[in-house]
Structures are given as structure tokens and as C-alpha cells.
Amino acid sequence: MKSKKILVWFRNDLRLHDNEMLVEAIAKSDSILPVYFFDPRFFEHTDVQTLASGNNRVQFLLESVAALRVSLQKLGGNLLLIRGRPEDHIPELVNQYEIAEVYHHREVATKETNVSSAVEDLLWKLKVNLKHFIGHTLYNKEDLPFPIKDIPDVFVQFKKKTERDAIVKDCISSPESISFVEAEEWGEIPEYSSSAVNVPHGGEEEGIKHLKELLKSGAEIYAKVSGKGGADKNSYSSKLSPWLAVGCLSPRKVYWAVKTAEKDFGSNANFNHLILGLLWRDYFRFMFKKHSGNFFSDTEIDFDAAVRVEDQEEQLQLWKDGLTGHHMVDKYMTELNATGFISHTARLLVATFLVYVLKISWTSGATYFEEKLIDYSPASNWGNWANVAGGGKDPRSKNTFDLDKQIKMLDLEVH
Ligand SMILES: Cc1cc2nc3c(=O)[nH]c(=O)nc-3n(C[C@H](O)[C@H](O)[C@H](O)COP(=O)(O)OP(=O)(O)OC[C@H]3O[C@@H](n4cnc5c(N)ncnc54)[C@H](O)[C@@H]3O)c2cc1C
């Protein structure tokens, strides 16, 4: 009898722990072929003169993929690395290795879902199934107290009902043994030189290390990890987002680690803040799932004094380079450019400045963040930008975005 082989297509789920797709593939097959694609679209220039991914983001991703490969090697296998578009290679791999099924984690934003739809169409012609998993959220879609189409657009309602009526499932254990398909060539991690300093390292182990470090001091974590000075002095930042974005950490892993820490240290505002962040993350993903491309279709601000396009380009460049003349905005943009990370408070401030002071389209800011942020995640980025710009699906509420507060923090008169 022919053995059943499953191709496991890793995307933003670069981990062994709490990976339902991987565990199910192992259970339902005789052997698996784990594959990661270095998609050229990830490294390209965009049509608005930004890079799809800047240095820091590329480095973080490469380290995360390399770490996954090492983890799979420790289990006696490997990770097949391919430079190219998944839709150009998966059908070929299916034929070459006689793959019976392909598994992947479904994404929610258009660019990413277009890729899996193209793969699905091609596989359909080969009569091979592309199985979708939804493993990026804290709450599983099927455990929510409402179907996707009825998820409240208002965040506080989503939060209240979800926390009351849904449960966070336990983490799925990492596999202890895997049977791998044999491949002759496993491919190389692209050579990459980056001058990144103060950028965290990618990879599951690094993410878990950071999480443990963060929680081991319990109530003291605020003092330890929050920024000093400026708008950051009152804001807590766990800096977990880069690992969450590429899936080196699962949100459930973070959630249950916090719950364990609460047993040792008691509940505190920082733990609550972390869990709240995970809910915001879920909210944006589910909003994208519910509304897809229409999520921010009505987000356009009509300023009376429209700024000339040429002036805007210059202003936009100054904003990107941290040379606006506003000390706080410049400090945060410089930090973003150097490290690929700024806190939520800092993101709100620079975004407010771009949209309400410079009166530049929020999409230019979102595209720049896509290049720079090492935690770039489509739903979280575009969703938060849309909220700043007064769109999104949560009707304007101070809970979602408080313009007055932001303007006050910028210490500016804005008309
Ligand atoms: C304009 C703008 C763009 C943003 N772009 C991104 C992005 O591309 N990727 C991204 O992960 N976050 C984005 N955020 C949300 C948020 O700023 C970051 O998740 C957070 O700053 C990451 O730092 P942290 O890990 O210390 O977060 P913490 O405050 O410690 O929160 C814990 C986790 O919860 C999640 N989270 C917290 N707040 C939010 C939020 N408002 N929306 C979505 N998830 C949240 C993150 O995964 C985060 O790691 C953006 C916010 C703004 C205002």
C-alpha cells in the first residue's frame, strides 16, 4: 500500500509548540515534508518606494526559519527551503514526492490569502486537498460565542462576550518524534548581512526565553521592560510581538504562561495588559476575516486644507527619517528605523502626527510600518492604522482611538 505523505507548508507559524497543523499532519500521515518558501514578494520594492520588508524584519525572519530548521533537525529531519513563490513550487513538490495532502495555517489579509487561493486552485487540478488551519489566535474561531459574520465590530463588546462565553484551549504539546519524507537537497537559508543592533533574535527558543525572562519577575516586569522617559514612561510593553507575528510563540503559550505567573505573583495590571493585548490582536484578525478587504474601505479623511502632493512627499520623507522637527516623533521614528520596534504609545503618536498634523494619507504610514516593523502583521498594522485614521469598523470611540489625548501628548495645537 502507498504511504501517505503530507506537505506541511510553514508560514507565520514557525514553531513546534502548540502547532495543531504540524501535530495533525504527523498523526494523519506516514511521513511529512516540512517546507518554507522565501517568497520573492517578501523582499521586493513596493510600488510606493518602500521595501516590502526592511533589514531588521528580514533578519528576524531568517533567524526564525533557521531556528525551526534546527528544531526539525534535532528530530532527525529537516526543513525544505525554497526560494520562490509557493504557487510556483507546491504543485511540483506534490508530484515529485507523491504528496497526498498539503497543510497550512490560513492567513486573513488579502495579499496572503491570494497566495493560498492560488495554491488551492492549482492543487485542486491535481485532486490534492489544501487543508486550512486557523491557529493564529488566542480563541479558536469555533469556540467564539458568535459566528464570524456576527462578531461585534465594537471591541469592548467583542471582549466582554468572548471573555465571558469562550474558553482558551490548552496548548498542544510539541511533537517528540516525526517521520520525515527523504529529500536530496534541503536548500539554504539566503545569505544576508544586516547591521542590526538592539534587534531581538528570531526563533522559537528565543521567544520562549524572552517570555520566561519577562514573567519570572512577576510584578517587577513593568520596571524591567518598559521604556524610560517621554510618552513611554507610563506604558507597559512586553516586546513579545515579533515572536507572535511570525508564530515563534503562540498566543495560547503566552496566555497560559501569564496564568501560571499569576499563581506565583498574583494578578497585576501588567498581566492584565498583556492579555488585553492578545484580545486586541484576535479582534483585528477576526475583523479582517469578517470584513476582508472592506475592513477599512470607508477610512478616508477629508481635510479642508489639502496638502499638495509634492509637499506631502517631502513631509513624508522627513517623517520617515525622523526629521520632522518634533522631538518626540523624531525620537520614535529614529528608534523604529534602527530597531524595527517602538511601543504602542509611540506608534499612536507618530501615526497621529502623520495623519492629523502632516495630513498625509494613513496608508503611506502603514506601508512604511510594514517595511520597518519586525512585528509586522497585516491585520494588526492596517487595523490599528485605520483606527487612528478614524475608520475601521469600531465606530469612533475613545476606547479605540482618543485623538484629543494623542494631540495633548504631542503638545501641539492642531486645527
Ligand atoms: C499604527 C499602529 C500600527 C501597529 N502595527 C502592528 C503590527 O504590525 N504588528 C503588531 O503585532 N502590532 C501592531 N500594533 C499594535 C501594538 O502597537 C503592538 O502589538 C505592540 O506595541 C507590541 O508591543 P508589545 O509586544 O510590547 O505589546 P504588549 O502591550 O505587551 O501586548 C502584548 C501583545 O498583544 C498584542 N497587541 C497589543 N496591543 C495590540 C493592538 N493594539 N493591536 C494588535 N495587537 C496588539 C501584540 O501581539 C503584543 O505583543 C500597531 C499599533 C499601531 C498604533
Short mmCIF file of C-alpha atoms and ligand atoms in Angstrom, two decimals:
data_model
loop_
_atom_site.label_atom_id
_atom_site.label_comp_id
_atom_site.label_asym_id
_atom_site.label_seq_id
_atom_site.Cartn_x
_atom_site.Cartn_y
_atom_site.Cartn_z
CA MET A 1 0.00 0.00 0.00
CA LYS A 2 1.23 3.52 -0.86
CA SER A 3 2.32 5.53 2.16
CA LYS A 4 0.56 8.79 2.90
CA LYS A 5 2.78 11.88 2.77
CA ILE A 6 1.68 15.32 3.87
CA LEU A 7 3.42 18.53 2.88
CA VAL A 8 3.50 20.92 5.84
CA TRP A 9 3.73 24.45 4.48
CA PHE A 10 5.13 26.66 7.23
CA ARG A 11 4.17 30.33 7.02
CA ASN A 12 3.71 32.52 10.11
CA ASP A 13 3.74 29.51 12.41
CA LEU A 14 7.48 28.94 12.83
CA ARG A 15 7.35 26.74 15.91
CA LEU A 16 6.90 23.20 17.16
CA HIS A 17 4.87 24.04 20.29
CA ASP A 18 1.11 24.50 20.07
CA ASN A 19 1.09 23.81 16.36
CA GLU A 20 -2.11 21.97 15.51
CA MET A 21 -1.26 21.83 11.81
CA LEU A 22 2.02 20.07 12.45
CA VAL A 23 0.67 17.65 15.04
CA GLU A 24 -2.29 16.70 12.86
CA ALA A 25 -0.06 16.23 9.82
CA ILE A 26 2.12 13.86 11.84
CA ALA A 27 -0.92 11.96 13.10
CA LYS A 28 -2.61 11.65 9.70
CA SER A 29 0.42 10.69 7.62
CA ASP A 30 3.20 8.15 7.39
CA SER A 31 5.69 10.95 6.81
CA ILE A 32 5.72 14.72 6.42
CA LEU A 33 7.63 17.12 4.20
CA PRO A 34 8.06 20.44 6.06
CA VAL A 35 8.63 23.32 3.63
CA TYR A 36 9.27 27.06 3.92
CA PHE A 37 9.27 29.43 0.94
CA PHE A 38 11.38 32.54 0.71
CA ASP A 39 8.82 34.31 -1.41
CA PRO A 40 10.43 36.99 -3.61
CA ARG A 41 7.43 39.25 -2.92
CA PHE A 42 8.62 39.48 0.68
CA PHE A 43 11.93 41.02 -0.39
CA GLU A 44 10.72 43.28 -3.23
CA HIS A 45 10.34 47.02 -3.56
CA THR A 46 6.71 48.11 -3.40
CA ASP A 47 5.13 50.44 -5.93
CA VAL A 48 5.25 53.23 -3.32
CA GLN A 49 9.04 53.24 -2.94
CA THR A 50 9.27 51.20 0.20
CA LEU A 51 10.68 47.74 0.67
CA ALA A 52 8.17 45.01 1.40
CA SER A 53 10.47 44.13 4.31
CA GLY A 54 13.39 46.11 5.68
CA ASN A 55 16.69 44.78 7.04
CA ASN A 56 15.62 44.14 10.60
CA ARG A 57 12.47 42.35 9.58
CA VAL A 58 14.31 40.15 7.10
CA GLN A 59 16.95 39.27 9.67
CA PHE A 60 14.37 38.38 12.30
CA LEU A 61 12.53 36.16 9.83
CA LEU A 62 15.67 34.39 8.61
CA GLU A 63 16.71 33.65 12.18
CA SER A 64 13.25 32.30 12.93
CA VAL A 65 13.28 30.00 9.92
CA ALA A 66 16.84 28.85 10.72
CA ALA A 67 15.75 28.06 14.28
CA LEU A 68 12.82 25.99 13.05
CA ARG A 69 15.16 24.07 10.77
CA VAL A 70 17.44 23.29 13.74
CA SER A 71 14.46 22.09 15.79
CA LEU A 72 13.39 19.76 12.99
CA GLN A 73 16.96 18.54 12.53
CA LYS A 74 17.06 17.65 16.23
CA LEU A 75 14.12 15.34 15.49
CA GLY A 76 16.06 13.64 12.71
CA GLY A 77 14.60 15.59 9.79
CA ASN A 78 14.91 18.95 8.14
CA LEU A 79 13.03 21.89 6.68
CA LEU A 80 12.97 22.16 2.91
CA LEU A 81 13.88 25.73 1.98
CA ILE A 82 12.80 27.03 -1.39
CA ARG A 83 13.39 30.44 -2.94
CA GLY A 84 10.29 31.12 -4.94
CA ARG A 85 6.55 31.59 -4.82
CA PRO A 86 4.57 28.80 -3.16
CA GLU A 87 2.14 28.63 -6.10
CA ASP A 88 5.07 28.01 -8.47
CA HIS A 89 6.55 25.19 -6.43
CA ILE A 90 3.92 23.36 -4.38
CA PRO A 91 2.31 21.52 -7.34
CA GLU A 92 5.78 20.42 -8.47
CA LEU A 93 6.63 19.15 -4.98
CA VAL A 94 3.33 17.31 -4.80
CA ASN A 95 4.20 15.42 -7.99
CA GLN A 96 7.85 14.88 -7.10
CA TYR A 97 7.21 13.48 -3.62
CA GLU A 98 3.77 11.94 -4.26
CA ILE A 99 2.18 14.14 -1.64
CA ALA A 100 -1.38 13.22 -0.67
CA GLU A 101 -2.36 16.45 1.10
CA VAL A 102 -0.97 19.91 1.87
CA TYR A 103 -1.50 21.58 5.26
CA HIS A 104 -1.07 25.26 6.11
CA HIS A 105 -2.27 27.94 8.50
CA ARG A 106 -4.71 30.28 6.82
CA GLU A 107 -3.99 34.00 6.89
CA VAL A 108 -6.61 36.75 6.89
CA ALA A 109 -5.26 39.65 4.80
CA THR A 110 -5.75 39.85 1.04
CA LYS A 111 -2.13 39.57 -0.11
CA GLU A 112 -1.63 36.42 1.96
CA THR A 113 -4.98 34.78 1.21
CA ASN A 114 -4.43 35.37 -2.52
CA VAL A 115 -1.33 33.19 -2.29
CA SER A 116 -3.15 30.30 -0.64
CA SER A 117 -6.10 30.64 -3.05
CA ALA A 118 -3.70 30.36 -5.99
CA VAL A 119 -2.12 27.27 -4.41
CA GLU A 120 -5.53 25.79 -3.67
CA ASP A 121 -6.68 26.22 -7.30
CA LEU A 122 -3.56 24.53 -8.64
CA LEU A 123 -3.83 21.68 -6.16
CA TRP A 124 -7.47 21.21 -6.99
CA LYS A 125 -6.45 20.43 -10.58
CA LEU A 126 -4.16 17.73 -9.18
CA LYS A 127 -7.01 16.47 -6.97
CA VAL A 128 -4.98 17.24 -3.87
CA ASN A 129 -6.54 18.96 -0.89
CA LEU A 130 -5.13 22.09 0.75
CA LYS A 131 -6.20 21.85 4.36
CA HIS A 132 -6.57 25.15 6.19
CA PHE A 133 -5.83 25.59 9.87
CA ILE A 134 -6.63 28.66 11.91
CA GLY A 135 -4.03 28.71 14.62
CA HIS A 136 -3.00 32.31 14.97
CA THR A 137 -5.48 33.46 17.55
CA LEU A 138 -5.92 33.07 21.29
CA TYR A 139 -9.53 31.97 20.85
CA ASN A 140 -10.33 29.38 18.22
CA LYS A 141 -12.88 30.56 15.71
CA GLU A 142 -15.20 27.67 16.61
CA ASP A 143 -15.04 28.49 20.33
CA LEU A 144 -16.26 32.07 19.90
CA PRO A 145 -19.78 32.75 21.16
CA PHE A 146 -20.77 34.00 17.68
CA PRO A 147 -20.16 33.03 14.07
CA ILE A 148 -17.56 35.17 12.29
CA LYS A 149 -20.24 37.16 10.46
CA ASP A 150 -21.82 38.22 13.79
CA ILE A 151 -18.65 39.15 15.65
CA PRO A 152 -19.26 42.57 17.20
CA ASP A 153 -17.41 45.35 15.40
CA VAL A 154 -17.12 47.22 18.68
CA PHE A 155 -14.03 45.98 20.51
CA VAL A 156 -15.45 46.26 24.04
CA GLN A 157 -18.42 44.10 23.07
CA PHE A 158 -16.18 41.54 21.40
CA LYS A 159 -14.01 41.44 24.53
CA LYS A 160 -16.86 41.22 27.00
CA LYS A 161 -18.70 38.42 25.26
CA THR A 162 -15.60 36.46 24.34
CA GLU A 163 -14.13 36.57 27.83
CA ARG A 164 -17.49 35.62 29.35
CA ASP A 165 -18.50 32.82 26.99
CA ALA A 166 -15.40 31.41 25.32
CA ILE A 167 -12.51 29.41 26.65
CA VAL A 168 -8.84 29.50 25.80
CA LYS A 169 -7.83 25.97 24.90
CA ASP A 170 -4.74 24.30 26.35
CA CYS A 171 -1.53 24.41 24.33
CA ILE A 172 -0.83 21.45 22.11
CA SER A 173 2.44 19.73 23.06
CA SER A 174 5.42 19.82 20.73
CA PRO A 175 5.90 16.57 18.79
CA GLU A 176 8.56 14.28 20.22
CA SER A 177 9.19 12.30 17.08
CA ILE A 178 8.45 12.86 13.42
CA SER A 179 8.80 10.67 10.39
CA PHE A 180 10.16 12.77 7.52
CA VAL A 181 9.99 12.41 3.76
CA GLU A 182 13.52 11.97 2.36
CA ALA A 183 14.75 14.86 0.22
CA GLU A 184 18.07 15.03 -1.62
CA GLU A 185 18.61 18.76 -1.29
CA TRP A 186 17.13 20.70 1.60
CA GLY A 187 18.10 24.19 0.35
CA GLU A 188 19.93 27.01 2.10
CA ILE A 189 18.97 30.00 4.21
CA PRO A 190 19.67 33.06 1.99
CA GLU A 191 22.92 34.85 2.79
CA TYR A 192 22.08 38.12 4.41
CA SER A 193 24.17 40.79 6.03
CA SER A 194 22.49 43.22 8.31
CA SER A 195 23.92 45.90 10.51
CA ALA A 196 21.11 45.44 13.00
CA VAL A 197 21.89 46.24 16.61
CA ASN A 198 19.48 46.11 19.50
CA VAL A 199 17.20 43.86 17.49
CA PRO A 200 15.99 40.72 19.25
CA HIS A 201 16.82 37.35 17.74
CA GLY A 202 14.18 35.35 15.94
CA GLY A 203 13.28 31.75 16.70
CA GLU A 204 11.04 29.71 18.96
CA GLU A 205 13.66 29.18 21.64
CA GLU A 206 14.49 32.90 21.78
CA GLY A 207 10.79 33.75 22.05
CA ILE A 208 10.25 31.30 24.89
CA LYS A 209 13.37 32.60 26.63
CA HIS A 210 12.08 36.16 26.39
CA LEU A 211 8.67 35.11 27.71
CA LYS A 212 10.19 33.30 30.69
CA GLU A 213 12.50 36.20 31.48
CA LEU A 214 9.59 38.59 31.28
CA LEU A 215 7.37 36.63 33.63
CA LYS A 216 9.87 35.35 36.13
CA SER A 217 9.98 38.65 37.99
CA GLY A 218 6.18 38.85 38.11
CA ALA A 219 5.13 42.22 39.40
CA GLU A 220 8.51 43.75 38.60
CA ILE A 221 8.23 43.24 34.88
CA TYR A 222 6.91 46.73 34.37
CA ALA A 223 10.07 48.33 35.71
CA LYS A 224 12.23 45.94 33.79
CA VAL A 225 10.88 46.19 30.28
CA SER A 226 9.10 49.48 29.89
CA GLY A 227 10.83 52.39 28.19
CA LYS A 228 12.14 55.34 30.12
CA GLY A 229 11.10 58.92 29.60
CA GLY A 230 8.81 60.59 27.10
CA ALA A 231 5.44 59.15 26.35
CA ASP A 232 6.69 55.69 27.26
CA LYS A 233 7.07 56.26 30.94
CA ASN A 234 3.55 55.18 31.76
CA SER A 235 3.22 52.43 29.25
CA TYR A 236 3.95 48.77 29.65
CA SER A 237 5.45 46.85 26.76
CA SER A 238 6.25 43.14 26.87
CA LYS A 239 8.03 43.27 23.48
CA LEU A 240 6.61 39.85 22.66
CA SER A 241 5.07 40.95 19.36
CA PRO A 242 7.91 40.00 16.96
CA TRP A 243 7.76 36.33 18.01
CA LEU A 244 3.96 36.35 17.98
CA ALA A 245 3.95 37.87 14.48
CA VAL A 246 5.96 35.09 12.84
CA GLY A 247 4.45 32.42 15.06
CA CYS A 248 7.57 31.56 17.06
CA LEU A 249 5.26 31.98 20.05
CA SER A 250 1.61 31.01 20.04
CA PRO A 251 -0.79 33.40 21.78
CA ARG A 252 -2.00 30.49 23.91
CA LYS A 253 1.54 29.81 25.07
CA VAL A 254 1.77 33.44 26.23
CA TYR A 255 -1.69 33.33 27.82
CA TRP A 256 -1.03 30.17 29.83
CA ALA A 257 2.42 31.38 30.86
CA VAL A 258 0.76 34.53 32.26
CA LYS A 259 -1.87 32.43 34.06
CA THR A 260 0.91 30.35 35.67
CA ALA A 261 2.79 33.51 36.67
CA GLU A 262 -0.41 34.87 38.22
CA LYS A 263 -0.47 31.86 40.53
CA ASP A 264 3.00 32.77 41.76
CA PHE A 265 2.73 36.54 41.89
CA GLY A 266 -1.00 37.25 41.98
CA SER A 267 -2.81 39.18 39.32
CA ASN A 268 -1.46 42.59 38.41
CA ALA A 269 -2.08 45.38 35.92
CA ASN A 270 0.74 44.28 33.63
CA PHE A 271 -0.54 40.73 33.32
CA ASN A 272 -3.99 42.11 32.53
CA HIS A 273 -2.50 44.45 29.96
CA LEU A 274 -0.76 41.56 28.23
CA ILE A 275 -3.95 39.50 27.99
CA LEU A 276 -5.82 42.58 26.77
CA GLY A 277 -3.20 42.98 24.02
CA LEU A 278 -3.79 39.40 22.89
CA LEU A 279 -7.51 40.16 22.67
CA TRP A 280 -6.84 43.22 20.52
CA ARG A 281 -4.72 41.01 18.30
CA ASP A 282 -7.56 38.49 17.96
CA TYR A 283 -10.05 41.28 17.35
CA PHE A 284 -8.17 42.66 14.34
CA ARG A 285 -7.67 39.21 12.86
CA PHE A 286 -11.33 38.35 13.25
CA MET A 287 -12.35 41.75 11.84
CA PHE A 288 -10.23 41.03 8.77
CA LYS A 289 -11.82 37.62 8.48
CA LYS A 290 -15.29 39.10 8.81
CA HIS A 291 -14.89 42.12 6.53
CA SER A 292 -11.87 41.08 4.41
CA GLY A 293 -10.88 43.92 2.04
CA ASN A 294 -13.77 46.09 3.22
CA PHE A 295 -12.34 46.48 6.68
CA PHE A 296 -11.15 50.00 6.07
CA SER A 297 -12.84 50.91 2.82
CA ASP A 298 -14.56 53.91 4.38
CA THR A 299 -11.42 55.26 6.01
CA GLU A 300 -10.61 58.43 4.17
CA ILE A 301 -10.22 61.70 5.91
CA ASP A 302 -11.35 64.75 4.05
CA PHE A 303 -9.19 67.60 5.27
CA ASP A 304 -10.26 71.10 4.34
CA ALA A 305 -6.75 72.25 3.71
CA ALA A 306 -5.49 69.57 1.40
CA VAL A 307 -1.71 69.46 1.27
CA ARG A 308 -0.13 69.48 -2.18
CA VAL A 309 1.16 66.10 -3.24
CA GLU A 310 4.77 67.32 -3.80
CA ASP A 311 4.83 68.87 -0.33
CA GLN A 312 3.42 65.68 1.08
CA GLU A 313 6.19 63.59 -0.39
CA GLU A 314 8.83 65.75 1.20
CA GLN A 315 6.99 65.78 4.52
CA LEU A 316 6.50 62.05 4.39
CA GLN A 317 10.22 61.50 3.83
CA LEU A 318 11.07 63.76 6.79
CA TRP A 319 8.62 61.79 8.92
CA LYS A 320 10.19 58.52 7.83
CA ASP A 321 13.70 59.81 8.54
CA GLY A 322 12.78 61.23 11.94
CA LEU A 323 13.46 64.80 10.84
CA THR A 324 10.11 66.49 11.33
CA GLY A 325 11.41 68.86 13.99
CA HIS A 326 9.02 67.41 16.60
CA HIS A 327 11.35 65.89 19.17
CA MET A 328 9.17 63.02 20.28
CA VAL A 329 8.08 61.99 16.79
CA ASP A 330 11.68 62.14 15.59
CA LYS A 331 12.94 60.15 18.54
CA TYR A 332 10.45 57.35 17.90
CA MET A 333 10.95 57.27 14.13
CA THR A 334 14.71 57.09 14.65
CA GLU A 335 14.16 54.23 17.09
CA LEU A 336 11.84 52.47 14.65
CA ASN A 337 14.38 52.78 11.83
CA ALA A 338 17.20 51.46 14.00
CA THR A 339 15.49 48.62 15.83
CA GLY A 340 12.30 47.75 13.95
CA PHE A 341 10.28 48.24 17.13
CA ILE A 342 8.53 51.01 19.05
CA SER A 343 5.93 50.73 21.79
CA HIS A 344 2.20 51.06 21.22
CA THR A 345 2.20 54.55 22.72
CA ALA A 346 4.96 55.59 20.33
CA ARG A 347 3.13 54.08 17.34
CA LEU A 348 0.00 56.02 18.21
CA LEU A 349 1.94 59.25 18.49
CA VAL A 350 3.84 59.03 15.22
CA ALA A 351 0.70 57.86 13.42
CA THR A 352 -1.34 60.73 14.86
CA PHE A 353 1.33 63.16 13.77
CA LEU A 354 1.36 61.83 10.22
CA VAL A 355 -2.41 61.81 9.81
CA TYR A 356 -3.55 64.85 11.80
CA VAL A 357 -0.56 67.17 11.78
CA LEU A 358 1.06 66.48 8.42
CA LYS A 359 -2.33 65.48 6.96
CA ILE A 360 -0.79 62.69 4.94
CA SER A 361 -2.73 59.58 3.97
CA TRP A 362 -2.54 56.95 6.70
CA THR A 363 -1.85 54.25 4.11
CA SER A 364 1.62 55.77 3.48
CA GLY A 365 2.36 55.35 7.17
CA ALA A 366 1.01 51.81 7.24
CA THR A 367 3.16 50.86 4.24
CA TYR A 368 6.24 52.30 5.92
CA PHE A 369 5.48 50.38 9.12
CA GLU A 370 5.17 47.23 7.00
CA GLU A 371 8.74 47.72 5.86
CA LYS A 372 10.18 48.61 9.24
CA LEU A 373 8.35 46.71 11.99
CA ILE A 374 9.87 43.39 12.95
CA ASP A 375 6.46 42.50 14.37
CA TYR A 376 4.65 43.47 11.18
CA SER A 377 1.36 41.67 10.98
CA PRO A 378 -1.19 42.75 8.35
CA ALA A 379 -4.35 42.75 10.46
CA SER A 380 -2.69 44.41 13.47
CA ASN A 381 -0.91 47.02 11.39
CA TRP A 382 -3.62 48.03 8.95
CA GLY A 383 -6.31 47.64 11.58
CA ASN A 384 -4.58 49.94 14.06
CA TRP A 385 -3.74 52.50 11.38
CA ALA A 386 -7.35 52.51 10.22
CA ASN A 387 -8.46 53.14 13.80
CA VAL A 388 -6.07 56.07 14.10
CA ALA A 389 -7.40 57.47 10.84
CA GLY A 390 -10.95 57.30 12.12
CA GLY A 391 -12.05 54.31 10.11
CA GLY A 392 -12.03 50.64 10.87
CA LYS A 393 -15.25 49.02 11.92
CA ASP A 394 -15.41 50.01 15.56
CA PRO A 395 -17.35 53.27 15.41
CA ARG A 396 -15.20 56.08 16.70
CA SER A 397 -14.84 55.69 20.41
CA LYS A 398 -12.21 56.94 22.78
CA ASN A 399 -11.58 53.36 23.68
CA THR A 400 -10.36 52.64 20.17
CA PHE A 401 -8.51 55.86 19.48
CA ASP A 402 -8.54 59.05 21.53
CA LEU A 403 -7.42 61.88 19.27
CA ASP A 404 -7.65 64.55 21.96
CA LYS A 405 -5.37 62.53 24.20
CA GLN A 406 -2.85 62.00 21.42
CA ILE A 407 -2.81 65.66 20.46
CA LYS A 408 -2.27 66.55 24.10
CA MET A 409 0.64 64.14 24.28
CA LEU A 410 2.14 65.70 21.18
CA ASP A 411 1.73 69.03 22.92
CA LEU A 412 0.60 70.74 19.71
CA GLU A 413 -2.22 72.90 18.52
CA VAL A 414 -3.90 71.10 15.65
CA HIS A 415 -6.73 72.55 13.64
C1 LIG B 1 -0.22 52.41 13.95
C2 LIG B 1 -0.03 51.08 14.63
C3 LIG B 1 0.49 50.00 13.93
C4 LIG B 1 0.66 48.76 14.55
N1 LIG B 1 1.19 47.70 13.85
C5 LIG B 1 1.34 46.49 14.44
C6 LIG B 1 1.88 45.37 13.74
O1 LIG B 1 2.20 45.43 12.56
N2 LIG B 1 2.04 44.20 14.42
C7 LIG B 1 1.67 44.07 15.73
O2 LIG B 1 1.84 42.99 16.30
N3 LIG B 1 1.12 45.09 16.40
C8 LIG B 1 0.94 46.30 15.80
N4 LIG B 1 0.40 47.34 16.53
C9 LIG B 1 -0.17 47.07 17.83
C10 LIG B 1 0.75 47.30 19.04
O3 LIG B 1 1.30 48.59 18.99
C11 LIG B 1 1.86 46.28 19.14
O4 LIG B 1 1.33 44.97 19.09
C12 LIG B 1 2.61 46.41 20.45
O5 LIG B 1 3.16 47.69 20.56
C13 LIG B 1 3.72 45.39 20.52
O6 LIG B 1 4.45 45.59 21.68
P1 LIG B 1 4.38 44.60 22.92
O7 LIG B 1 4.67 43.21 22.44
O8 LIG B 1 5.26 45.16 23.96
O9 LIG B 1 2.86 44.71 23.30
P2 LIG B 1 2.11 44.49 24.70
O10 LIG B 1 1.48 45.76 25.04
O11 LIG B 1 2.99 43.86 25.70
O12 LIG B 1 0.93 43.47 24.27
C14 LIG B 1 1.11 42.05 24.20
C15 LIG B 1 0.76 41.55 22.80
O13 LIG B 1 -0.58 41.84 22.47
C16 LIG B 1 -0.69 42.19 21.08
N5 LIG B 1 -1.20 43.57 20.98
C17 LIG B 1 -1.13 44.53 21.93
N6 LIG B 1 -1.77 45.64 21.52
C18 LIG B 1 -2.26 45.38 20.30
C19 LIG B 1 -3.02 46.14 19.37
N7 LIG B 1 -3.45 47.38 19.62
N8 LIG B 1 -3.32 45.57 18.19
C20 LIG B 1 -2.94 44.31 17.89
N9 LIG B 1 -2.24 43.55 18.75
C21 LIG B 1 -1.90 44.07 19.94
C22 LIG B 1 0.71 42.08 20.49
O14 LIG B 1 0.84 40.82 19.87
C23 LIG B 1 1.60 42.19 21.72
O15 LIG B 1 2.83 41.54 21.57
C24 LIG B 1 0.26 48.60 15.90
C25 LIG B 1 -0.27 49.70 16.59
C26 LIG B 1 -0.40 50.94 15.96
C27 LIG B 1 -0.97 52.10 16.73
#
